[in-house]
PDB file of C-alpha atoms and ligand atoms in Angstrom:
ATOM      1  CA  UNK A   1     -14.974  -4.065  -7.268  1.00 70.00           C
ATOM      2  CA  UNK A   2     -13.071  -7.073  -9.016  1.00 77.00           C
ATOM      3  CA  UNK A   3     -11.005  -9.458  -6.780  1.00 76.00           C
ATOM      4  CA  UNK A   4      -8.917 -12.163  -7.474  1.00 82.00           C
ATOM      5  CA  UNK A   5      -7.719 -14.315  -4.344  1.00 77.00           C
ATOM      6  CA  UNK A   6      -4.867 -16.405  -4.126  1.00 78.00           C
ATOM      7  CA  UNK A   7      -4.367 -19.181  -1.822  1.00 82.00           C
ATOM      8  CA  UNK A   8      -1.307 -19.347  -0.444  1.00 83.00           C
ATOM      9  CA  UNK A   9       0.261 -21.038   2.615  1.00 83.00           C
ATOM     10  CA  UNK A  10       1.732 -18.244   5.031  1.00 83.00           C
ATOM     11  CA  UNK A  11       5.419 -19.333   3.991  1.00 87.00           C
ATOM     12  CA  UNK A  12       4.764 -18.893   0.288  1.00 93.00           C
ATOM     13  CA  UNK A  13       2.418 -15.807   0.755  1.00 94.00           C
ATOM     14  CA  UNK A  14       5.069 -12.955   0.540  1.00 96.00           C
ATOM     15  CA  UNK A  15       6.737 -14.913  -2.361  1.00 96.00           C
ATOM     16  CA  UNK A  16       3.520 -15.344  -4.059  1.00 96.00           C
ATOM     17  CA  UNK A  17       2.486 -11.665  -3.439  1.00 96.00           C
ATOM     18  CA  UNK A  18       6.008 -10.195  -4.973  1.00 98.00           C
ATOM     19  CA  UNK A  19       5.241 -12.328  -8.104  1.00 97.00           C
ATOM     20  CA  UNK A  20       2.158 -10.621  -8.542  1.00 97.00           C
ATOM     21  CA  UNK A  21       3.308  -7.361  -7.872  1.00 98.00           C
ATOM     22  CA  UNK A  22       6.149  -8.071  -9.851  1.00 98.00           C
ATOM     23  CA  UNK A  23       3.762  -8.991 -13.071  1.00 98.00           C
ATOM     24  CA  UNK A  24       1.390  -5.725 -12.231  1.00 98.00           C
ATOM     25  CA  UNK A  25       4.852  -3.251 -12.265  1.00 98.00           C
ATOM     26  CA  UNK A  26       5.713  -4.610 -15.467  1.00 98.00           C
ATOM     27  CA  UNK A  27       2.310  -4.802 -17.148  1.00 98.00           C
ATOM     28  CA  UNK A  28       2.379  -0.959 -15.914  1.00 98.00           C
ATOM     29  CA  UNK A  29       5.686  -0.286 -17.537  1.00 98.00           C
ATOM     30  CA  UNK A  30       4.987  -2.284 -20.726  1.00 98.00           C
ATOM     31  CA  UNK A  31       1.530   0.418 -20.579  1.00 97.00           C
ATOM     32  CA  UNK A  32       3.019   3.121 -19.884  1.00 97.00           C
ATOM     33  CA  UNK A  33       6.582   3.150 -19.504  1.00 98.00           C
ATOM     34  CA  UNK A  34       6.388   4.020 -15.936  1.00 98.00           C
ATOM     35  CA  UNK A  35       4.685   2.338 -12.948  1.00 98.00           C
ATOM     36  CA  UNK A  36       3.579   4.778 -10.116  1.00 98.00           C
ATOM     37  CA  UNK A  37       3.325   2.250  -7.307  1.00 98.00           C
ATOM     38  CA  UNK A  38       2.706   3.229  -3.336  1.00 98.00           C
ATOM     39  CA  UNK A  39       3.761   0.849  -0.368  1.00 98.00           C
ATOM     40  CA  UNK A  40       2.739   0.231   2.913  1.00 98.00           C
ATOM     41  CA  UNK A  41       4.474  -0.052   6.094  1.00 96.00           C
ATOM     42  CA  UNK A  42       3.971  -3.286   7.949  1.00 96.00           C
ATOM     43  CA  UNK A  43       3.897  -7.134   6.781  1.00 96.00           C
ATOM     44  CA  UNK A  44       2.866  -6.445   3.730  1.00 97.00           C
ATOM     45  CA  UNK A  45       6.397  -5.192   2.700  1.00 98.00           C
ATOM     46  CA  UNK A  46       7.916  -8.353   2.444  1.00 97.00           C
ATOM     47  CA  UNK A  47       6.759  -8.488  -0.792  1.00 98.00           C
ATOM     48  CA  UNK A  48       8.811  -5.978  -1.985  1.00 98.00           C
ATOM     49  CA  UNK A  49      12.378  -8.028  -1.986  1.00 98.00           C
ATOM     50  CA  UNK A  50      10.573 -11.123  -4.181  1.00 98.00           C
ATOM     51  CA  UNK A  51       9.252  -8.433  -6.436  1.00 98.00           C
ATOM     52  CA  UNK A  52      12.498  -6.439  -6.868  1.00 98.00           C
ATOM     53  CA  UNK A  53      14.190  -9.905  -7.591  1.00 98.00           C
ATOM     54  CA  UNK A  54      11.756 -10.595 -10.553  1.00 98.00           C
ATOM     55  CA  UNK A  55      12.232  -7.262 -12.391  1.00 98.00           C
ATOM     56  CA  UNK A  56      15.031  -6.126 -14.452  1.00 97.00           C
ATOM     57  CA  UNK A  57      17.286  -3.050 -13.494  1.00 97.00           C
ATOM     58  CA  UNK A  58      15.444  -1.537 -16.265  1.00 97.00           C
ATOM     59  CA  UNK A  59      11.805  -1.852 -14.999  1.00 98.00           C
ATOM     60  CA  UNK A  60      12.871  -0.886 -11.635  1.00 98.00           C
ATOM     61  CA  UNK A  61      14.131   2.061 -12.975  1.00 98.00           C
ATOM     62  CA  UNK A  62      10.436   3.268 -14.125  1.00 98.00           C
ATOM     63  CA  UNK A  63       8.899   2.854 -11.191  1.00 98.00           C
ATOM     64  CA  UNK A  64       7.785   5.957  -9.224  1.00 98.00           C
ATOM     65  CA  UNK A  65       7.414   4.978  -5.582  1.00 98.00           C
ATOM     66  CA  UNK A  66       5.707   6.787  -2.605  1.00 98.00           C
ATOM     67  CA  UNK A  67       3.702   5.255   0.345  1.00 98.00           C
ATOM     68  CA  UNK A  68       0.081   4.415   0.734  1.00 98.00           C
ATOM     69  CA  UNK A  69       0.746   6.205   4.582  1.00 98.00           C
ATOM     70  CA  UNK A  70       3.421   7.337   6.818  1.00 97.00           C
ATOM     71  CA  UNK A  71       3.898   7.769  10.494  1.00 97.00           C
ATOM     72  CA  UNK A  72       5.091  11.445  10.839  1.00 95.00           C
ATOM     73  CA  UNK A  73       8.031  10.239  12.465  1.00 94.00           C
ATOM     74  CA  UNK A  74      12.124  10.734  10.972  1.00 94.00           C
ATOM     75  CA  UNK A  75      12.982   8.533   8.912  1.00 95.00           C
ATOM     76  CA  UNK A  76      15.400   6.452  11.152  1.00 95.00           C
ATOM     77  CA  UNK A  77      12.602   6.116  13.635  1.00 96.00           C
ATOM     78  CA  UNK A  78      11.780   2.156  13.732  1.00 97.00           C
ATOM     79  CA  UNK A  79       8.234   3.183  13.039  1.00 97.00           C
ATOM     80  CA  UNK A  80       8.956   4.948   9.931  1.00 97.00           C
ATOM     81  CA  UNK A  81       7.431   3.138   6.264  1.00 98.00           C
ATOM     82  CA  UNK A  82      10.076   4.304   4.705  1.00 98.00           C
ATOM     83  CA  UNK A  83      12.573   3.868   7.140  1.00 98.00           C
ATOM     84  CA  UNK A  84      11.567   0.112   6.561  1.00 98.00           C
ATOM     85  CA  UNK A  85      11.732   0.255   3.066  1.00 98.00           C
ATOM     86  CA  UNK A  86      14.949   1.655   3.686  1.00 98.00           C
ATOM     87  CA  UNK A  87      15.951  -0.983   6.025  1.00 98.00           C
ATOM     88  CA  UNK A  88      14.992  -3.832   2.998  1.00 98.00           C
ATOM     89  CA  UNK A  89      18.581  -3.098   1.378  1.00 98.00           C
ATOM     90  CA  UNK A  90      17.095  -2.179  -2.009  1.00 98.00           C
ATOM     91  CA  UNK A  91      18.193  -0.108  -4.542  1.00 97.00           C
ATOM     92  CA  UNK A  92      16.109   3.124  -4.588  1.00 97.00           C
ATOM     93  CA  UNK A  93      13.618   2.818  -8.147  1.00 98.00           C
ATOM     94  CA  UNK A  94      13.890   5.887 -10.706  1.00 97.00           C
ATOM     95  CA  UNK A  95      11.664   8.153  -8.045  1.00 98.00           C
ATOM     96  CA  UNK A  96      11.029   8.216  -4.411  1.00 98.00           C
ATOM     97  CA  UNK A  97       8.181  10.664  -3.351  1.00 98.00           C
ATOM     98  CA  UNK A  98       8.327   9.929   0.526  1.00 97.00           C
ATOM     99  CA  UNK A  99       4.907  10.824   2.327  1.00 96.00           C
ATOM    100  CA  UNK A 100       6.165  12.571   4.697  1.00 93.00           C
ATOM    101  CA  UNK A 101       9.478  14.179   4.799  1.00 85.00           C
ATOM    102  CA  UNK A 102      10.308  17.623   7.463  1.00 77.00           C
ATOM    103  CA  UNK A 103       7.372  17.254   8.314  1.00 75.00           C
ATOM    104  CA  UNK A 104       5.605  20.863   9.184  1.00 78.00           C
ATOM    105  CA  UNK A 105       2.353  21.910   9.261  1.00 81.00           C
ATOM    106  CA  UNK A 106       2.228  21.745   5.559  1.00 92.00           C
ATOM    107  CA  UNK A 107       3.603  18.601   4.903  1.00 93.00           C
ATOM    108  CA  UNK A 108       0.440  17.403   3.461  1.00 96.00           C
ATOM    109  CA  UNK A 109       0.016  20.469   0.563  1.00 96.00           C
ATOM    110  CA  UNK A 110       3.628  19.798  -0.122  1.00 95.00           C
ATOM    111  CA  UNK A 111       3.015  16.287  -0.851  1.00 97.00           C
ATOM    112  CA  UNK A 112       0.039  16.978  -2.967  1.00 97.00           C
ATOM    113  CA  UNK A 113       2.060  18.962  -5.075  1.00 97.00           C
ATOM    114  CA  UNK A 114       4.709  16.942  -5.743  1.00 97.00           C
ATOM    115  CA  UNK A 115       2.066  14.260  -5.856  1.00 98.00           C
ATOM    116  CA  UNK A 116       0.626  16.067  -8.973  1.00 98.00           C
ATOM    117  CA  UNK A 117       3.481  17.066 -11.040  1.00 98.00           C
ATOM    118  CA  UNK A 118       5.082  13.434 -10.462  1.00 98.00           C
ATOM    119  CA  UNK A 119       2.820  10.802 -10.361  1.00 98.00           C
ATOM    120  CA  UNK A 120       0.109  13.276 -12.528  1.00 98.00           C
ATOM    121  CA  UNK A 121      -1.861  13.434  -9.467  1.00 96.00           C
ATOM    122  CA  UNK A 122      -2.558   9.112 -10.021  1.00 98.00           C
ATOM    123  CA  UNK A 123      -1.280   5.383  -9.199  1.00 98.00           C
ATOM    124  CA  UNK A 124      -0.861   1.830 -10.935  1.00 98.00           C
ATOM    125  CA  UNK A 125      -0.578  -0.539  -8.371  1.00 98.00           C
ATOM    126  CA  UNK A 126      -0.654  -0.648  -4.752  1.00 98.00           C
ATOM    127  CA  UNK A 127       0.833  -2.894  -1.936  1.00 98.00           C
ATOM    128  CA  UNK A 128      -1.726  -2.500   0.717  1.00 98.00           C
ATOM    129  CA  UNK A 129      -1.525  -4.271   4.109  1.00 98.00           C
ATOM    130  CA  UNK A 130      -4.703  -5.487   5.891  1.00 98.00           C
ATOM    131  CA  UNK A 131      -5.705  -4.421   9.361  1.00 98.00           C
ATOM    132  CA  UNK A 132      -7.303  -6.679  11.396  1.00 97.00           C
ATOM    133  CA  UNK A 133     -10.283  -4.176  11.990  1.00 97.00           C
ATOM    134  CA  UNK A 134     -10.492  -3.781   7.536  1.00 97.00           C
ATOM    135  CA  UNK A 135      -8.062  -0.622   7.540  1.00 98.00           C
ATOM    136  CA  UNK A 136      -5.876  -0.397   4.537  1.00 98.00           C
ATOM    137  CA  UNK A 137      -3.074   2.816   4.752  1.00 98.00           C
ATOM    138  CA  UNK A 138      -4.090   4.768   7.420  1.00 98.00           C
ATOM    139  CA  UNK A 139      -7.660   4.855   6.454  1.00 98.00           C
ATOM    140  CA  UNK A 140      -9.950   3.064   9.114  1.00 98.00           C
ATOM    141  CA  UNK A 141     -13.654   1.714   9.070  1.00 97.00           C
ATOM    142  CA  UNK A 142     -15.697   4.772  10.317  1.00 96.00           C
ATOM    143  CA  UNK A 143     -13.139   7.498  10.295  1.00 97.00           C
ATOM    144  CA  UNK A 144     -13.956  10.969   8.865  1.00 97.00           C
ATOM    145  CA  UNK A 145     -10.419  10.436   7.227  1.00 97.00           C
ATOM    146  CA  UNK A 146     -12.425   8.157   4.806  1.00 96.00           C
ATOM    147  CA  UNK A 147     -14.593  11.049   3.428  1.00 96.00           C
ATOM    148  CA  UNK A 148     -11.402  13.207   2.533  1.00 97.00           C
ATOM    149  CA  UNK A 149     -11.054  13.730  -1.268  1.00 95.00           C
ATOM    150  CA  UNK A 150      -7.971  15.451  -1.744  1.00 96.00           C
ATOM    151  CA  UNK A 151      -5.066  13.918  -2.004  1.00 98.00           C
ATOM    152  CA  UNK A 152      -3.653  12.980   1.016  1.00 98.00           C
ATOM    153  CA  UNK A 153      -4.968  13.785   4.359  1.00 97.00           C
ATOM    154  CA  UNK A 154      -3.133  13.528   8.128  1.00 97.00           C
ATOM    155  CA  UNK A 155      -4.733  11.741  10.855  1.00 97.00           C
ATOM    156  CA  UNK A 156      -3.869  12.585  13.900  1.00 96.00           C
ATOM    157  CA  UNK A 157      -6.484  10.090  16.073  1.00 97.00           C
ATOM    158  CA  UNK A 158      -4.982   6.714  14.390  1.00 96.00           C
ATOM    159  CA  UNK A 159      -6.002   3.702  16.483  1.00 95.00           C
ATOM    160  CA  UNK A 160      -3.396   1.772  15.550  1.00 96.00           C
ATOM    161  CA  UNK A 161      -0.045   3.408  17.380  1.00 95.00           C
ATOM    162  CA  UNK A 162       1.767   5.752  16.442  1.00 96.00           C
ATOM    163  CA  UNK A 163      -1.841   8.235  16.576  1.00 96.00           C
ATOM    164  CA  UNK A 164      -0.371  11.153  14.327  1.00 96.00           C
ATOM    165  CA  UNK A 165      -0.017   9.854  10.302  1.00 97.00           C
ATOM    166  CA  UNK A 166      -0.330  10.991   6.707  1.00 97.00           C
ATOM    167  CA  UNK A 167      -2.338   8.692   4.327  1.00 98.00           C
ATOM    168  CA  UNK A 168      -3.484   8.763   0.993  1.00 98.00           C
ATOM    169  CA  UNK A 169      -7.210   9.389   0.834  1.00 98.00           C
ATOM    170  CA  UNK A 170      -9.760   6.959  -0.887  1.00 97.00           C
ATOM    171  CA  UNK A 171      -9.660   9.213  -3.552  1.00 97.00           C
ATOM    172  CA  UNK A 172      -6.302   8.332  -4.242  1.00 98.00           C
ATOM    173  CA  UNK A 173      -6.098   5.389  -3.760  1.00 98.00           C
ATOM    174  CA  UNK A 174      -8.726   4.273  -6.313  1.00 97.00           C
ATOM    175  CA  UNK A 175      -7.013   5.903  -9.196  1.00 97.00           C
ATOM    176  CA  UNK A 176      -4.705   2.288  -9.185  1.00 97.00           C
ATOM    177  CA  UNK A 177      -5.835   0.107 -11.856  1.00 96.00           C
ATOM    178  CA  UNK A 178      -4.843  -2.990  -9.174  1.00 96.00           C
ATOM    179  CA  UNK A 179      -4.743  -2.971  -5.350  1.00 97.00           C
ATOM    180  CA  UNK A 180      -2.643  -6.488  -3.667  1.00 97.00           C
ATOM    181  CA  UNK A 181      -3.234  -7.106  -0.630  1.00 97.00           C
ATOM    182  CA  UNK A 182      -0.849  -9.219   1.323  1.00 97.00           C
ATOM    183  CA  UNK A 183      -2.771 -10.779   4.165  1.00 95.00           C
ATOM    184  CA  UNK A 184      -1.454 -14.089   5.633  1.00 91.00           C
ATOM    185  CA  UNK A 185      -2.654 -15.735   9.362  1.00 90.00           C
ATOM    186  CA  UNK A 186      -5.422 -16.120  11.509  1.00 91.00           C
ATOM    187  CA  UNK A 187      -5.486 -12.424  12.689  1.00 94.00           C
ATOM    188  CA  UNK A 188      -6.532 -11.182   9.510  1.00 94.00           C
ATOM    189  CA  UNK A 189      -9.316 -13.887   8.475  1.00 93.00           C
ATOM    190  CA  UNK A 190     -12.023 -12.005  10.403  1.00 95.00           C
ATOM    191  CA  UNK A 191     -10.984  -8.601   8.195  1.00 96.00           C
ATOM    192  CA  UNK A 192     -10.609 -10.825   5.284  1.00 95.00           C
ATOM    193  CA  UNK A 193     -13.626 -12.241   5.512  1.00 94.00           C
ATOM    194  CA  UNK A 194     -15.369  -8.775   5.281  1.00 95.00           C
ATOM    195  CA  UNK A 195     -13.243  -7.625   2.550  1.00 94.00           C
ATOM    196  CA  UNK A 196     -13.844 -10.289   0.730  1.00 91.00           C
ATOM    197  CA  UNK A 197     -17.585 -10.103   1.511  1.00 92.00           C
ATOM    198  CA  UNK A 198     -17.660  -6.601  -0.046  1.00 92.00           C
ATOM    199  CA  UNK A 199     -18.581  -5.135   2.947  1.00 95.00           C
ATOM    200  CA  UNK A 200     -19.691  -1.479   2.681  1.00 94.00           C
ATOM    201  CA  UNK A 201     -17.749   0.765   4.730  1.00 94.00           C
ATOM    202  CA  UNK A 202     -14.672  -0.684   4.349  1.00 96.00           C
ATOM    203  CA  UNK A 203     -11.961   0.882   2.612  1.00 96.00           C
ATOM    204  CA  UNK A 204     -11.382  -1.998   0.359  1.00 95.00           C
ATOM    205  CA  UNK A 205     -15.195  -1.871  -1.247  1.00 94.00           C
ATOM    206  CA  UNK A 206     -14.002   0.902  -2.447  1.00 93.00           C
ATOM    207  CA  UNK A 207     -11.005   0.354  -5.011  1.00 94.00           C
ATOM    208  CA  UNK A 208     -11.292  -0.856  -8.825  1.00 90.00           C
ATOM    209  CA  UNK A 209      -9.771  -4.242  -8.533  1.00 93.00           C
ATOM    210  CA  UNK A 210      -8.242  -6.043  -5.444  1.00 95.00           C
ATOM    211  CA  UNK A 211      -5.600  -9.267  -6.076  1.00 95.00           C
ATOM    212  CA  UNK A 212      -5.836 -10.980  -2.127  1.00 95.00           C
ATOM    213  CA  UNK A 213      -2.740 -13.522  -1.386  1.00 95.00           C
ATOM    214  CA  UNK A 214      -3.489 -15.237   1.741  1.00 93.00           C
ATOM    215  CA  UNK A 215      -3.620 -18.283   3.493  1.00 87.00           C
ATOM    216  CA  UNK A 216      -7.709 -18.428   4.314  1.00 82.00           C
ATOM    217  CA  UNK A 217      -9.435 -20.775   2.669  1.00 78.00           C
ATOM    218  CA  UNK A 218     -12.974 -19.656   2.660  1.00 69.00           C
ATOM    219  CA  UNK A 219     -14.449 -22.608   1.008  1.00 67.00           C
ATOM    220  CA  UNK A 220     -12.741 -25.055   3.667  1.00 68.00           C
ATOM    221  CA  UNK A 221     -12.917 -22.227   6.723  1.00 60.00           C
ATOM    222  CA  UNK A 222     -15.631 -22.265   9.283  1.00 53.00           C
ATOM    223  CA  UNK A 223     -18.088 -19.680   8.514  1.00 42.00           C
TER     224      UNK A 223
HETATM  225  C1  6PG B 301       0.924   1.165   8.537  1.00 89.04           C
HETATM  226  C2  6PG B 301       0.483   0.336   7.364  1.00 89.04           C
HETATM  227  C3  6PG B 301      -0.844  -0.288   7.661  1.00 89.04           C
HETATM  228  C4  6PG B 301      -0.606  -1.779   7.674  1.00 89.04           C
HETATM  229  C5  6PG B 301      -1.740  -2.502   8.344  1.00 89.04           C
HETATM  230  C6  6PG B 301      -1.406  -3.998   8.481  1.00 89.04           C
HETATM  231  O1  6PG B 301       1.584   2.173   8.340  1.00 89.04           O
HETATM  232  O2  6PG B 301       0.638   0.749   9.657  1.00 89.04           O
HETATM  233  O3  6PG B 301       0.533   0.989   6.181  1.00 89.04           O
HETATM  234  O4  6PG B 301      -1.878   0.027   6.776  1.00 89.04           O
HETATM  235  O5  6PG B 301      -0.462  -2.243   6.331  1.00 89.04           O
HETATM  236  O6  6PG B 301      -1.914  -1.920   9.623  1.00 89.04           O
HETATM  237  O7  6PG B 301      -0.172  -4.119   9.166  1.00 89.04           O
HETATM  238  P1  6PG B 301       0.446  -5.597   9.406  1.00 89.04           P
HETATM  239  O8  6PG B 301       0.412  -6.280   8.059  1.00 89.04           O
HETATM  240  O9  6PG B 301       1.840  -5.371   9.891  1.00 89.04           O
HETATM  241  O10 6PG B 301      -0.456  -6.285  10.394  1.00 89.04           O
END
């Protein structure tokens, strides 16, 4: 795994993230002509806004959006992802795949479908959150969810609330060329710290190349 940290003060760190995200979609674009890019839910979405604001109309309009997990919840529920991306104001990209949509018993299969004929079954870039236990989507340090290999898998046991959720698998997630994880404040240096350590197990060991914005400083941090 290749990672890149910036060092950011927490007030600059969602700017500084949306920059980078911002560069990544239209690197993709340039590629490709498209940029297949999954959110989170969470802190990490305040990226989103300084990233939108960077790209043109244009580039937005190539990128193929869907979420890196979703609480199987309606989409007006205050827990929803996408009822926050929703909430942001933005203008919806070219494509929206949501995670989870009626919901149902086969919400997952239904997803991996689509997943496959629209995105070709891969990502570019992700906007990944940071737990402060070194969970990324809905994908936690020691769960069998991170052994799944299709393409998304629910998880019904979460420990962070709400329990029941849809997330991509690992196996997803490491088809995007770049991960960025927006991860600002003393709750997260423990998990950064790990992350940043490599540490086996962890979600994050896991994926081709990792951009970090934060504010720790592990050269002037204790330990
Ligand atoms: C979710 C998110 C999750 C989040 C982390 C960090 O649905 O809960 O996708 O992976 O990114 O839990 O959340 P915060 O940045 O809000 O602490």
């Amino acid at each position: 795994m290749q990672t890149l940290i910036e060092i950011v003060t927490p007030a600059r760190a969602a700017e500084a993230a949306g920059r980078l995200l911002a560069d990544a979609i239209e690197a993709a674009v340039e590629g490709t002509g498209a940029c297949r890019l999954a959110i989170p839910g969470g802190s990490a979405l305040a990226a989103l806004p300084f990233a939108r604001a960077r790209l043109s109309s244009l580039s937005w309009s190539r990128v193929r959006l869907t979420w890196v997990d979703e609480r199987c919840v309606p989409v007006g529920d205050p827990q929803s992802n996408r009822g926050a991306f929703v909430r942001l104001g933005l203008p919806e990209p070219g494509l929206v795949l949501p995670l989870w949509d009626v919901g149902g018993d086969d919400a997952v299969a239904r997803f991996a479908l689509e997943f496959r004929q629209k995105f070709a079954g891969g990502l570019d870039v992700l906007l990944l959150g940071l737990g402060e236990d070194g969970h990324v989507a809905s994908l936690f340090p020691g769960h069998a969810a991170l052994l799944e290999t299709g393409v998304a898998v629910l998880v019904e046991d979460s420990p962070k609330p709400p329990p029941r959720r849809i997330s991509l698998t690992m196996t997803t997630l490491q088809t995007a060329g770049l991960g960025i994880i927006l991860a600002a404040g003393a709750s997260k240096h423990a998990a950064l710290r790990r992350v940043m350590a490599g540490e086996a197990g962890l979600p994050t060991s896991a994926l081709r190349r990792l951009t970090i914005v934060t504010d720790l400083d592990m050269e002037k941090s204790d330990g």
